[in-house]
Coordinates of C-alpha atoms (C1' of nucleotides) in Angstrom, one line a residue:
Chain A
M1 CA 29.5 -2.7 76.6
K2 CA 28.3 -1.2 79.0
K3 CA 29.8 2.5 79.5
D4 CA 31.5 3.3 83.2
I5 CA 30.0 5.9 85.3
A6 CA 33.5 7.5 85.0
A7 CA 33.1 8.2 81.5
V8 CA 29.4 9.2 82.2
I9 CA 30.6 12.1 84.0
R10 CA 33.5 13.6 82.2
E11 CA 31.0 13.4 78.6
M12 CA 28.3 15.7 80.7
L13 CA 30.9 17.2 81.9
E14 CA 32.3 18.1 78.6
E15 CA 28.6 19.2 77.3
S16 CA 28.5 21.0 79.6
I17 CA 31.7 23.4 79.2
G18 CA 31.3 23.5 75.9
K19 CA 28.6 25.6 76.5
V20 CA 29.9 27.9 79.5
A21 CA 33.1 28.4 76.6
C22 CA 30.1 29.4 74.2
E23 CA 27.7 31.8 76.3
R24 CA 31.5 33.6 76.6
G25 CA 32.1 33.8 74.0
V26 CA 35.5 31.4 74.2
S27 CA 36.2 29.8 71.5
L28 CA 38.1 26.1 73.0
Q29 CA 40.8 25.1 70.9
E30 CA 40.6 21.6 71.9
K31 CA 38.4 19.3 73.7
P32 CA 38.6 20.4 77.3
Q33 CA 40.7 18.0 79.5
V34 CA 38.4 16.7 82.1
D35 CA 40.0 14.9 85.1
I36 CA 37.6 13.4 87.7
E37 CA 38.6 11.4 90.4
R38 CA 37.0 9.6 93.5
A39 CA 35.9 11.5 96.3
R40 CA 38.1 11.0 99.5
R41 CA 35.6 11.3 102.1
D42 CA 31.7 11.3 103.6
G43 CA 30.1 14.1 102.1
Q44 CA 31.3 15.3 99.2
G45 CA 29.9 12.8 96.9
D46 CA 30.8 10.0 95.3
W47 CA 32.8 11.5 92.2
A48 CA 34.7 14.8 92.0
T49 CA 36.1 17.2 89.7
N50 CA 38.4 19.8 89.3
V51 CA 37.4 21.7 86.2
A52 CA 36.3 25.0 87.2
M53 CA 39.9 25.7 89.0
Q54 CA 41.7 24.5 85.7
W55 CA 39.3 26.6 83.2
A56 CA 38.9 29.7 86.1
K57 CA 42.2 31.4 84.4
T58 CA 40.6 30.8 80.8
F59 CA 37.6 32.3 81.6
R60 CA 39.2 35.0 84.0
E61 CA 37.0 34.3 86.9
K62 CA 36.5 32.3 89.8
P63 CA 36.8 29.1 90.2
V64 CA 33.1 29.1 92.3
V65 CA 31.7 31.1 89.9
I66 CA 32.3 28.9 86.7
A67 CA 31.6 25.2 88.9
K68 CA 28.1 27.2 89.4
E69 CA 27.8 27.5 85.5
I70 CA 29.3 24.3 84.5
V71 CA 26.7 22.7 86.8
S72 CA 23.5 24.6 86.4
R73 CA 24.3 23.5 82.6
L74 CA 24.9 19.7 82.8
P75 CA 22.5 17.6 81.1
E76 CA 19.7 15.0 83.5
N77 CA 21.4 11.4 84.3
P78 CA 19.4 8.8 86.2
L79 CA 22.8 7.3 87.5
I80 CA 23.8 10.9 89.6
D81 CA 21.4 11.9 92.4
K82 CA 22.7 15.4 92.7
V83 CA 25.9 17.7 92.0
E84 CA 27.2 19.9 94.4
V85 CA 29.8 22.8 93.8
A86 CA 31.8 22.6 97.2
G87 CA 35.1 24.2 99.1
P88 CA 37.4 26.2 96.3
G89 CA 35.7 24.9 93.2
F90 CA 35.7 21.5 93.5
I91 CA 32.6 19.9 92.0
N92 CA 30.6 16.8 93.8
F93 CA 28.4 14.1 91.7
F94 CA 26.4 11.8 94.3
L95 CA 26.0 8.6 92.2
S96 CA 22.0 7.5 92.6
G97 CA 20.2 4.3 93.7
S98 CA 19.6 3.1 90.0
W99 CA 23.5 3.7 89.7
M100 CA 24.1 1.4 92.4
S101 CA 22.1 -1.9 91.8
G102 CA 23.7 -1.2 88.2
I103 CA 26.8 -2.4 89.6
I104 CA 25.7 -5.6 91.6
G105 CA 23.8 -6.8 88.0
Q106 CA 27.5 -6.0 86.3
I107 CA 29.2 -8.7 89.4
L108 CA 26.2 -11.3 89.2
E109 CA 26.3 -11.4 85.5
K110 CA 30.5 -11.2 84.7
K111 CA 30.6 -13.6 87.8
E112 CA 34.8 -14.2 87.2
N113 CA 35.4 -11.8 84.8
Y114 CA 34.2 -8.7 86.9
G115 CA 37.0 -6.4 86.6
R116 CA 39.0 -7.2 83.8
V117 CA 39.6 -4.4 81.6
D118 CA 41.3 -4.4 78.2
M119 CA 44.5 -2.1 78.6
G120 CA 46.7 -4.9 77.4
R121 CA 44.4 -5.1 73.8
G122 CA 45.7 -8.5 73.4
R123 CA 49.3 -7.8 73.4
K124 CA 52.2 -9.4 74.4
V125 CA 54.2 -9.1 77.2
Q126 CA 57.1 -11.1 78.7
V127 CA 57.3 -11.2 82.9
E128 CA 60.6 -12.9 84.1
F129 CA 61.6 -13.2 87.7
V130 CA 62.9 -15.0 89.5
S131 CA 65.7 -16.3 87.6
A132 CA 67.9 -17.4 90.8
N133 CA 71.3 -19.0 89.8
P134 CA 70.8 -22.8 90.4
T135 CA 73.3 -22.5 92.9
G136 CA 71.8 -23.6 96.3
P137 CA 67.8 -23.9 96.7
L138 CA 65.4 -20.3 96.3
H139 CA 65.2 -18.6 99.8
V140 CA 62.8 -16.2 101.0
G141 CA 64.5 -13.2 99.2
H142 CA 63.7 -14.9 95.9
G143 CA 60.4 -15.9 97.0
R144 CA 59.3 -12.2 97.2
G145 CA 60.3 -11.8 93.7
A146 CA 58.4 -15.2 92.5
A147 CA 54.7 -14.0 94.5
V148 CA 55.2 -10.1 93.5
G149 CA 56.2 -11.5 89.6
D150 CA 53.6 -13.8 89.3
I151 CA 51.0 -11.9 90.7
C152 CA 51.9 -9.2 88.3
A153 CA 51.6 -11.5 85.3
R154 CA 47.9 -12.5 87.0
I155 CA 47.1 -9.0 87.0
L156 CA 48.3 -8.3 83.6
A157 CA 46.5 -10.8 81.6
F158 CA 43.2 -9.8 83.8
A159 CA 43.9 -6.4 82.5
G160 CA 44.0 -7.8 78.8
W161 CA 47.3 -9.2 78.1
N162 CA 48.8 -11.7 76.6
V163 CA 51.5 -12.9 79.6
E164 CA 54.1 -14.9 79.2
R165 CA 56.3 -16.2 82.0
E166 CA 60.1 -16.8 82.0
Y167 CA 62.8 -17.9 84.2
Y168 CA 66.2 -16.9 83.1
I169 CA 68.4 -20.0 84.2
N170 CA 72.2 -18.6 84.4
D171 CA 73.5 -22.4 83.7
A172 CA 76.8 -20.7 82.6
G173 CA 79.9 -18.8 84.0
L174 CA 81.8 -19.0 87.1
Q175 CA 79.2 -19.6 90.0
M176 CA 78.1 -22.9 88.4
E177 CA 82.2 -23.8 88.1
I178 CA 81.9 -22.4 91.9
L179 CA 79.5 -24.8 92.3
G180 CA 80.5 -27.9 91.0
R181 CA 84.3 -27.8 92.6
S182 CA 81.9 -27.6 95.8
T183 CA 80.4 -30.6 95.6
Q184 CA 83.6 -32.1 94.1
A185 CA 85.3 -31.1 96.9
R186 CA 82.4 -32.6 99.5
Y187 CA 82.1 -35.8 97.6
F188 CA 86.1 -36.2 98.2
E189 CA 85.4 -34.9 102.0
V190 CA 82.5 -37.5 102.6
C191 CA 85.0 -40.2 100.8
G192 CA 87.6 -40.1 103.6
C193 CA 90.2 -37.9 101.2
P194 CA 89.4 -34.1 101.5
E195 CA 92.9 -33.3 101.0
K196 CA 93.1 -34.3 97.4
A197 CA 90.1 -32.0 96.3
P198 CA 90.2 -28.8 98.6
F199 CA 87.1 -27.4 98.7
P200 CA 87.0 -23.7 97.1
E201 CA 87.8 -20.0 98.9
D202 CA 84.5 -18.6 97.2
G203 CA 82.8 -21.9 97.3
Y204 CA 79.2 -23.3 98.4
K205 CA 78.9 -23.7 102.3
G206 CA 75.6 -25.0 102.4
D207 CA 74.4 -28.5 103.9
Y208 CA 72.6 -29.1 100.7
I209 CA 76.5 -29.6 99.0
Y210 CA 77.0 -32.7 101.2
G211 CA 73.6 -34.3 100.2
L212 CA 74.2 -34.2 96.8
A213 CA 78.1 -35.4 97.7
R214 CA 76.4 -38.5 99.0
D215 CA 73.8 -39.3 96.5
I216 CA 76.5 -38.8 94.3
L217 CA 78.6 -41.3 96.2
T218 CA 75.5 -43.8 95.8
A219 CA 74.8 -43.5 92.6
E220 CA 78.0 -43.6 91.3
G221 CA 80.1 -45.1 93.9
E222 CA 84.0 -44.1 94.5
R223 CA 84.4 -43.8 90.7
F224 CA 85.7 -40.7 90.2
L225 CA 88.4 -40.3 93.6
D226 CA 91.0 -41.6 91.3
K227 CA 90.6 -39.4 88.2
P228 CA 92.1 -36.1 87.6
L229 CA 89.8 -33.6 89.0
E230 CA 89.7 -31.2 85.7
E231 CA 88.4 -34.1 84.2
T232 CA 85.0 -35.0 86.8
L233 CA 84.2 -31.3 86.5
L234 CA 81.9 -31.3 84.5
F235 CA 79.9 -34.0 86.1
F236 CA 80.0 -32.6 89.2
T237 CA 78.5 -29.4 88.1
G238 CA 76.5 -30.7 85.7
Y239 CA 74.5 -32.8 88.1
A240 CA 75.1 -30.7 90.9
G241 CA 72.7 -27.4 88.8
E242 CA 70.2 -30.0 87.4
V243 CA 69.1 -31.5 91.1
I244 CA 69.1 -28.0 92.4
L245 CA 67.7 -26.7 89.1
D246 CA 64.8 -29.7 90.0
G247 CA 64.4 -28.6 93.8
I248 CA 63.3 -25.1 92.2
K249 CA 61.2 -26.3 90.1
K250 CA 59.0 -28.2 92.2
D251 CA 59.4 -25.4 95.3
L252 CA 58.1 -22.8 92.6
S253 CA 55.4 -25.1 91.7
D254 CA 54.8 -26.1 95.3
F255 CA 54.4 -22.1 95.8
D256 CA 51.3 -22.0 92.3
V257 CA 54.5 -20.1 89.8
A258 CA 54.3 -21.6 87.1
F259 CA 56.6 -20.8 83.8
D260 CA 56.0 -20.9 80.3
V261 CA 59.4 -20.6 79.1
W262 CA 62.6 -22.3 81.1
F263 CA 65.3 -19.9 79.1
S264 CA 68.7 -21.3 79.2
E265 CA 71.9 -19.1 79.1
K266 CA 74.7 -21.4 78.4
S267 CA 72.0 -21.8 75.2
L268 CA 72.8 -17.8 74.5
Y269 CA 76.7 -19.3 73.5
D270 CA 76.0 -20.7 70.6
G271 CA 78.2 -18.5 68.8
V272 CA 76.3 -16.7 66.5
R273 CA 73.7 -14.7 68.7
V274 CA 76.2 -12.1 70.1
P275 CA 78.1 -11.6 67.8
K276 CA 74.4 -10.9 65.7
M277 CA 73.7 -8.9 68.6
I278 CA 76.8 -6.5 68.4
E279 CA 76.8 -6.5 64.4
T280 CA 73.1 -4.8 65.4
L281 CA 74.6 -2.4 68.3
K282 CA 77.7 -1.8 65.3
K283 CA 74.9 -1.2 62.4
N284 CA 72.6 1.2 64.6
G285 CA 76.0 3.3 65.8
F286 CA 76.0 2.1 69.0
A287 CA 78.9 0.1 69.4
F288 CA 82.9 0.5 68.8
D289 CA 86.1 -0.9 69.4
A290 CA 89.2 0.4 71.3
E291 CA 91.6 -0.6 73.2
G292 CA 92.1 -4.0 72.7
A293 CA 87.7 -4.6 73.4
T294 CA 83.9 -3.6 72.4
W295 CA 82.5 -1.4 73.2
F296 CA 78.8 -0.4 74.4
K297 CA 77.4 3.4 73.9
A298 CA 75.6 3.6 77.2
T299 CA 76.4 7.1 77.5
A300 CA 74.7 8.0 73.9
F301 CA 71.6 7.5 76.4
S302 CA 71.7 7.8 80.2
D303 CA 74.4 5.7 81.3
D304 CA 76.8 7.2 82.9
K305 CA 80.0 5.2 80.8
D306 CA 80.2 2.7 78.3
R307 CA 80.3 -0.9 78.7
V308 CA 82.4 -3.6 77.7
L309 CA 81.1 -6.1 75.4
I310 CA 83.7 -8.2 74.4
R311 CA 86.9 -8.0 76.6
S312 CA 90.3 -7.7 75.8
N313 CA 90.9 -11.4 75.8
G314 CA 87.9 -12.2 73.1
V315 CA 85.8 -13.3 75.8
P316 CA 82.4 -11.5 75.9
T317 CA 81.0 -10.4 79.3
Y318 CA 77.8 -11.0 81.2
F319 CA 76.4 -7.1 80.0
A320 CA 76.6 -9.0 76.5
S321 CA 75.2 -11.9 76.5
D322 CA 72.1 -9.9 78.8
I323 CA 71.6 -7.5 75.4
A324 CA 71.5 -10.5 73.1
Y325 CA 68.8 -12.5 75.6
H326 CA 66.7 -9.2 75.4
K327 CA 67.6 -8.9 71.4
D328 CA 65.9 -12.7 71.6
K329 CA 63.0 -11.5 74.1
Y330 CA 62.2 -8.9 71.5
D331 CA 62.8 -10.7 68.5
R332 CA 60.1 -13.3 70.1
G333 CA 57.3 -10.5 69.5
F334 CA 56.7 -9.1 72.8
A335 CA 55.4 -5.8 72.6
M336 CA 56.9 -5.1 76.4
V337 CA 59.0 -6.8 78.1
I338 CA 59.1 -6.9 82.7
D339 CA 62.5 -7.9 84.0
V340 CA 62.0 -8.6 88.1
W341 CA 65.2 -7.7 89.5
G342 CA 66.8 -7.9 93.4
A343 CA 67.0 -4.5 94.5
D344 CA 70.7 -5.0 94.7
H345 CA 70.9 -4.6 90.6
H346 CA 69.6 -1.3 90.2
G347 CA 72.7 0.2 89.6
Y348 CA 72.8 -2.1 86.4
I349 CA 69.3 -0.6 84.8
P350 CA 70.9 2.3 83.1
R351 CA 72.0 0.1 81.1
M352 CA 69.8 -2.4 80.4
K353 CA 67.4 0.1 78.9
A354 CA 70.1 2.0 77.2
A355 CA 71.1 -1.2 75.6
V356 CA 67.2 -1.9 74.6
Q357 CA 66.9 1.3 73.0
A358 CA 69.9 0.5 70.6
L359 CA 68.3 -2.6 69.4
G360 CA 66.1 0.3 68.3
R361 CA 63.3 -0.3 70.7
N362 CA 61.1 2.6 73.3
E363 CA 62.7 2.9 77.1
A364 CA 58.7 1.7 78.2
D365 CA 59.4 -1.1 76.4
L366 CA 61.6 -2.6 79.3
Q367 CA 60.2 -2.3 82.4
I368 CA 61.9 -2.9 85.5
L369 CA 60.3 -4.3 89.1
L370 CA 63.0 -4.3 91.6
I371 CA 62.2 -6.0 94.7
Q372 CA 63.4 -5.2 98.2
F373 CA 65.1 -7.1 100.6
V374 CA 63.0 -9.2 102.9
N375 CA 64.2 -9.1 106.7
L376 CA 62.6 -12.2 108.1
L377 CA 61.7 -11.8 111.9
R378 CA 61.2 -14.5 114.4
G379 CA 59.9 -14.0 117.6
G380 CA 61.0 -9.5 116.9
Q381 CA 64.5 -10.8 116.0
Q382 CA 66.1 -10.6 112.7
V383 CA 67.1 -13.6 111.0
S384 CA 70.7 -13.5 109.2
M385 CA 71.2 -14.5 105.1
S386 CA 73.6 -15.4 103.0
T387 CA 73.4 -18.1 100.3
R388 CA 77.5 -18.4 100.0
S389 CA 77.9 -19.0 104.3
G390 CA 74.9 -21.6 104.0
E391 CA 73.7 -19.5 106.6
F392 CA 69.4 -18.6 105.2
V393 CA 66.2 -19.8 105.1
T394 CA 65.0 -21.3 101.9
L395 CA 61.4 -20.7 101.0
R396 CA 60.2 -23.9 101.5
E397 CA 61.0 -23.5 104.5
V398 CA 58.5 -21.0 105.0
I399 CA 56.0 -22.5 102.7
D400 CA 56.1 -25.7 104.8
E401 CA 55.9 -23.5 108.3
V402 CA 53.0 -21.1 106.6
G403 CA 51.4 -21.8 104.1
V404 CA 50.9 -20.6 100.2
S405 CA 48.2 -18.5 100.4
A406 CA 50.0 -16.1 103.3
T407 CA 53.4 -16.0 102.2
R408 CA 52.2 -14.6 98.9
Y409 CA 49.5 -12.4 100.9
F410 CA 52.7 -11.3 103.2
F411 CA 55.7 -11.1 100.0
A412 CA 52.9 -8.8 98.2
M413 CA 51.7 -6.6 101.0
R414 CA 54.2 -3.8 100.7
R415 CA 55.0 -1.9 97.6
S416 CA 57.7 -4.0 96.5
D417 CA 60.6 -1.2 96.5
S418 CA 60.3 -1.1 100.0
H419 CA 62.1 -3.3 103.0
L420 CA 59.6 -6.1 103.8
D421 CA 59.4 -7.0 107.2
F422 CA 58.1 -10.5 107.5
D423 CA 57.4 -11.2 110.5
L424 CA 57.4 -15.3 110.8
D425 CA 55.0 -15.8 114.0
L426 CA 52.5 -12.9 112.5
A427 CA 52.3 -14.6 109.6
K428 CA 51.0 -18.2 110.9
S429 CA 49.2 -17.3 113.9
A430 CA 45.9 -17.8 113.3
S431 CA 44.7 -14.8 115.2
T432 CA 42.8 -11.6 115.2
D433 CA 46.3 -10.4 113.9
N434 CA 46.6 -11.9 110.5
P435 CA 45.6 -10.0 107.7
V436 CA 45.3 -13.2 105.5
F437 CA 42.6 -15.1 107.5
Y438 CA 40.7 -11.1 108.0
V439 CA 40.3 -11.6 104.3
Q440 CA 39.2 -15.2 104.0
Y441 CA 37.2 -14.9 106.0
A442 CA 35.1 -12.5 104.9
H443 CA 34.3 -14.9 102.1
A444 CA 33.8 -17.8 104.2
R445 CA 31.4 -16.2 106.0
I446 CA 29.1 -15.4 103.1
H447 CA 29.6 -18.9 102.6
S448 CA 28.3 -19.7 105.8
I449 CA 25.2 -17.2 105.3
F450 CA 24.3 -19.3 101.7
R451 CA 24.9 -22.6 103.6
E452 CA 22.2 -21.3 106.2
A453 CA 20.2 -19.5 103.2
A454 CA 19.7 -23.6 102.0
S455 CA 19.4 -25.4 105.2
R456 CA 16.2 -23.0 105.6
G457 CA 14.8 -23.3 102.1
V458 CA 16.1 -19.9 100.8
A459 CA 16.4 -19.3 97.7
V460 CA 19.3 -17.6 96.1
P461 CA 17.1 -14.2 94.2
D462 CA 16.7 -13.9 90.7
P463 CA 18.7 -11.0 89.9
S464 CA 15.9 -9.8 88.0
R465 CA 13.4 -9.6 90.2
A466 CA 15.1 -8.2 93.0
D467 CA 14.6 -4.8 94.3
L468 CA 18.3 -3.6 94.8
S469 CA 17.1 -0.2 94.9
L470 CA 16.4 -1.0 99.1
L471 CA 19.9 -1.0 99.6
R472 CA 19.8 2.2 101.6
E473 CA 22.0 1.8 104.7
P474 CA 25.8 3.0 105.0
E475 CA 27.2 -0.2 105.2
E476 CA 25.6 -1.0 102.5
T477 CA 26.6 1.7 99.8
A478 CA 30.2 1.8 101.2
L479 CA 30.4 -1.4 100.4
I480 CA 28.4 -1.0 96.8
K481 CA 30.8 1.5 96.3
R482 CA 34.1 -0.4 97.6
L483 CA 32.7 -3.1 94.8
S484 CA 32.6 -0.9 91.8
A485 CA 36.5 0.2 92.8
F486 CA 37.4 -2.9 91.5
T487 CA 38.1 -2.3 87.8
E488 CA 40.2 1.0 88.6
E489 CA 42.3 -0.8 90.7
V490 CA 43.1 -3.3 88.5
E491 CA 43.5 -0.8 86.1
K492 CA 46.0 1.2 88.6
A493 CA 47.6 -1.8 90.0
A494 CA 48.7 -3.1 85.9
G495 CA 49.9 0.1 85.0
D496 CA 52.0 0.8 87.9
L497 CA 52.6 -2.9 88.1
A498 CA 51.5 -2.6 91.6
P499 CA 50.4 -6.1 93.5
H500 CA 49.9 -4.7 96.8
R501 CA 46.9 -2.5 95.9
I502 CA 45.2 -5.6 95.5
V503 CA 46.2 -6.5 98.9
Y504 CA 44.8 -3.8 100.1
Y505 CA 41.5 -3.5 98.1
A506 CA 40.6 -7.3 99.3
Y507 CA 41.6 -6.1 102.9
D508 CA 39.5 -3.0 102.6
L509 CA 36.6 -4.9 100.4
A510 CA 37.0 -7.2 103.6
G511 CA 36.6 -4.6 106.1
D512 CA 33.6 -3.4 104.2
F513 CA 31.9 -6.6 104.3
H514 CA 32.0 -7.5 108.0
S515 CA 31.2 -4.2 108.9
F516 CA 28.2 -5.1 106.7
Y517 CA 27.4 -8.2 108.7
N518 CA 28.0 -7.0 112.1
S519 CA 25.8 -4.1 111.2
H520 CA 22.5 -5.4 109.2
R521 CA 21.5 -9.8 109.4
V522 CA 20.8 -10.6 106.2
L523 CA 18.3 -13.8 107.1
G524 CA 15.3 -13.4 108.4
V525 CA 14.6 -9.9 107.8
E526 CA 11.7 -8.3 105.5
P527 CA 11.9 -11.1 102.2
G528 CA 12.3 -8.0 99.7
I529 CA 15.6 -6.7 101.3
E530 CA 16.3 -10.5 102.4
S531 CA 16.9 -10.9 98.3
A532 CA 18.5 -7.2 98.2
R533 CA 21.5 -8.1 100.9
L534 CA 21.8 -12.0 99.3
L535 CA 22.7 -10.6 95.9
L536 CA 25.0 -7.6 97.9
S537 CA 26.5 -10.8 100.0
E538 CA 26.9 -13.1 96.3
A539 CA 28.0 -9.8 94.6
S540 CA 31.4 -9.6 97.8
R541 CA 32.0 -12.9 97.5
I542 CA 32.2 -12.6 94.1
V543 CA 34.6 -9.8 94.3
L544 CA 36.7 -11.0 97.1
A545 CA 36.8 -14.7 94.9
N546 CA 38.8 -12.3 92.1
A547 CA 41.1 -10.8 94.3
L548 CA 42.1 -13.3 96.2
S549 CA 42.5 -15.3 92.2
L550 CA 44.9 -12.5 91.3
L551 CA 46.8 -12.6 94.1
G552 CA 47.2 -16.8 93.6
I553 CA 45.2 -16.8 97.7
S554 CA 42.6 -19.4 98.3
A555 CA 39.1 -18.9 98.5
P556 CA 37.9 -20.9 101.7
E557 CA 34.3 -21.8 101.6
Q558 CA 34.7 -22.6 105.6
M559 CA 37.4 -22.4 108.1
Chain B
rG1 C1' 83.4 11.0 95.8
rC2 C1' 79.1 9.8 92.6
rG3 C1' 74.4 7.5 91.5
rC4 C1' 69.4 4.9 92.9
rU5 C1' 65.7 4.0 96.6
rU6 C1' 63.7 4.6 101.5
rG7 C1' 62.1 8.7 105.6
rU8 C1' 54.7 9.6 106.6
rA9 C1' 51.1 8.0 114.1
rG10 C1' 54.9 5.0 119.7
rC11 C1' 55.1 0.1 116.0
rU12 C1' 54.6 -1.5 110.5
rC13 C1' 52.9 0.4 106.1
rA14 C1' 48.8 2.9 102.3
rG15 C1' 48.5 7.9 100.2
rU16 C1' 52.6 10.3 95.7
rU17 C1' 50.6 11.8 87.7
rG18 C1' 49.4 18.6 92.8
rG19 C1' 43.4 18.9 95.2
rA20 C1' 39.1 19.8 100.3
rU21 C1' 40.0 18.1 107.4
rA22 C1' 46.6 13.0 105.7
rG23 C1' 44.8 6.9 106.0
rA24 C1' 44.7 1.7 107.7
rG25 C1' 46.6 -2.5 111.1
rC26 C1' 49.5 -3.4 115.2
rA27 C1' 50.0 -2.2 120.4
rA28 C1' 47.1 1.3 124.5
rC29 C1' 42.0 2.8 125.9
rG30 C1' 36.5 1.6 126.6
rG31 C1' 32.0 -0.9 124.5
rA32 C1' 29.2 -5.7 121.4
rC33 C1' 27.8 -12.1 120.4
rU34 C1' 20.0 -15.8 123.7
rU35 C1' 19.7 -14.4 115.9
rC36 C1' 23.4 -15.4 109.2
rU37 C1' 31.0 -17.8 111.9
rA38 C1' 33.5 -12.9 118.0
rA39 C1' 39.6 -15.2 113.4
rU40 C1' 34.6 -10.4 113.7
rC41 C1' 32.4 -4.9 114.9
rC42 C1' 32.2 -0.1 117.5
rG43 C1' 34.3 4.1 120.1
rU44 C1' 38.5 6.7 122.0
rA45 C1' 42.9 8.6 122.0
rG46 C1' 47.8 8.7 118.8
rG47 C1' 50.4 13.7 113.2
rU48 C1' 55.4 20.4 112.2
rC49 C1' 54.4 14.0 106.7
rG50 C1' 62.9 13.6 108.0
rC51 C1' 64.5 19.2 108.3
rG52 C1' 65.1 24.4 105.2
rG53 C1' 63.7 27.6 101.0
rG54 C1' 61.0 27.5 96.0
rU55 C1' 57.2 27.0 92.7
rU56 C1' 50.9 27.8 93.1
rC57 C1' 44.6 29.7 94.0
rG58 C1' 46.3 24.8 96.3
rA59 C1' 52.2 20.5 98.0
rA60 C1' 53.2 14.7 102.0
rU61 C1' 53.1 14.6 95.9
rC62 C1' 56.8 19.2 91.8
rC63 C1' 62.0 21.6 92.3
rU64 C1' 66.3 23.1 95.1
rG65 C1' 69.6 22.1 99.7
rC66 C1' 70.7 19.8 103.9
rC67 C1' 70.4 15.2 107.2
rA68 C1' 69.6 10.0 107.8
rA69 C1' 69.2 4.5 106.4
rG70 C1' 70.1 0.8 102.9
rC71 C1' 72.0 -0.4 98.0
rG72 C1' 75.0 -0.2 94.1
rC73 C1' 79.5 2.6 91.0
rG74 C1' 84.8 -4.1 87.6
rC75 C1' 87.1 -5.7 80.6
rC76 C1' 82.4 -10.1 87.8
rA77 C1' 78.4 -12.9 87.7

RNA sequence: GCGCUUGUAGCUCAGUUGGAUAGAGCAACGGACUUCUAAUCCGUAGGUCGCGGGUUCGAAUCCUGCCAAGCGCGCCA
């Protein structure tokens, strides 16, 4: 495999620093730590390092002097045009035309695999996300979690992880019972005798509950009316939960979000898993009995109080089932588990991380991605939401209104832990303001070039025959450098679980292409340049498509 | 009261494992289509990086105090 340019420069520097140290009679205890990074602005080369400043102390010399010594001892390399010392002692590397030609060559060769890295080394990772209670349809808040979780999964897979997506169905407990009672009450209401089954105080007031009730009436008739409520509750709960879950599955699938596993909370209460989990904790010394209850010693880690596992009435807490659930995840062989949670659960993080460690795992084996709330705006006004009151905008409505691609883009465009303003009017506007179209348009434009080329009888050139060193214009080199940065962006996005990095990257790449397109013609110029620009366009198209594919956004050929 | 997150241009936000002159988009203003899609491009203007201290060659970034906003602090789920 070809070494990336950063590694090449690093080796050159290590070699040179070794020489400097030797000549100065300083013995290096260890291999010098060399950090290199992309230069931030024009005139500072393509890559830069601050090693001279870091080594100045060791060598008892000014950084600038050290920098010059290092530079003068650097080995020659055809990928690098020149090296400069600048500012307080930065060493700037300017890449050569042959390096840039190499990048285009790599992209054209690797195609949809360009940008893949192997951070995961094939290890198993689970991303658990959405996991909304099946008590109502998904709303926009869930949508953000769905988009972010799904895109993280795509990025991790692209970064060499073996990814599995999971949805945890909260199908046990009080919320389901309330759902059942709400449905039951609406059924009686629809049948004309609301007084027989009063609507629960904290019931679900959404219109969809009436829909369920009417469906039950149609399918089952009035046969539940004269039976005791407690006897028929199970039916209502089961029916409502199942229909709602089916709706959720449909919504997600229409949102291009696919799950490998739908994990039922009920399955944890098999009388075995929770006791076994507690046994493990006790064995590890992190569970104890007190005040008639069983406790988890969360304070042994970074939580601020111990937590109850089994209440004094013998019923396990939700937390206990959650630990059992996470134990099950690790038992399934995941090297890393990622939970995507709503930001309102942040208080739960310390105890969950503590529990994972008490099970004998490293803290880093559980990554929790918090998703902040979504502010939905329509006509500049905030749309208020609450599942309980039934006042909410569903994910389905948003998808229907603005489309899957725009919805995914808007959900992923901000850092997950910052609040998100989702402007419905902007998202569906087919205007210059809409960033989704801006990116897609760049892709469509490239296709349009190739359509025109075909109609003119211009064939797509063979990369090995073309002279890519003809690409010397500033807009061309800027574009090539952007293309070369894709791999690093994938690494950063995967390492930080930060989908928005890919969004920004795609946007910037589209911008670089638009600039190039506006200042230079691809077709009808001198044949050598035409060939080189066609290949540059094709490389841009590939990387745009790869980035959009990570985001789950369509890459249209025509707009 | 304690804890978590956030605070960067008029607005919405990047940048935060310490680096050089803090970047985009929108809004404002001025330009570019007889030529591959103007859903585009180019330019101008806009900043005490919430406030104060500290750490150092260097701080939006690290530490600390304060201010503001959101969220959370149950033998609920």
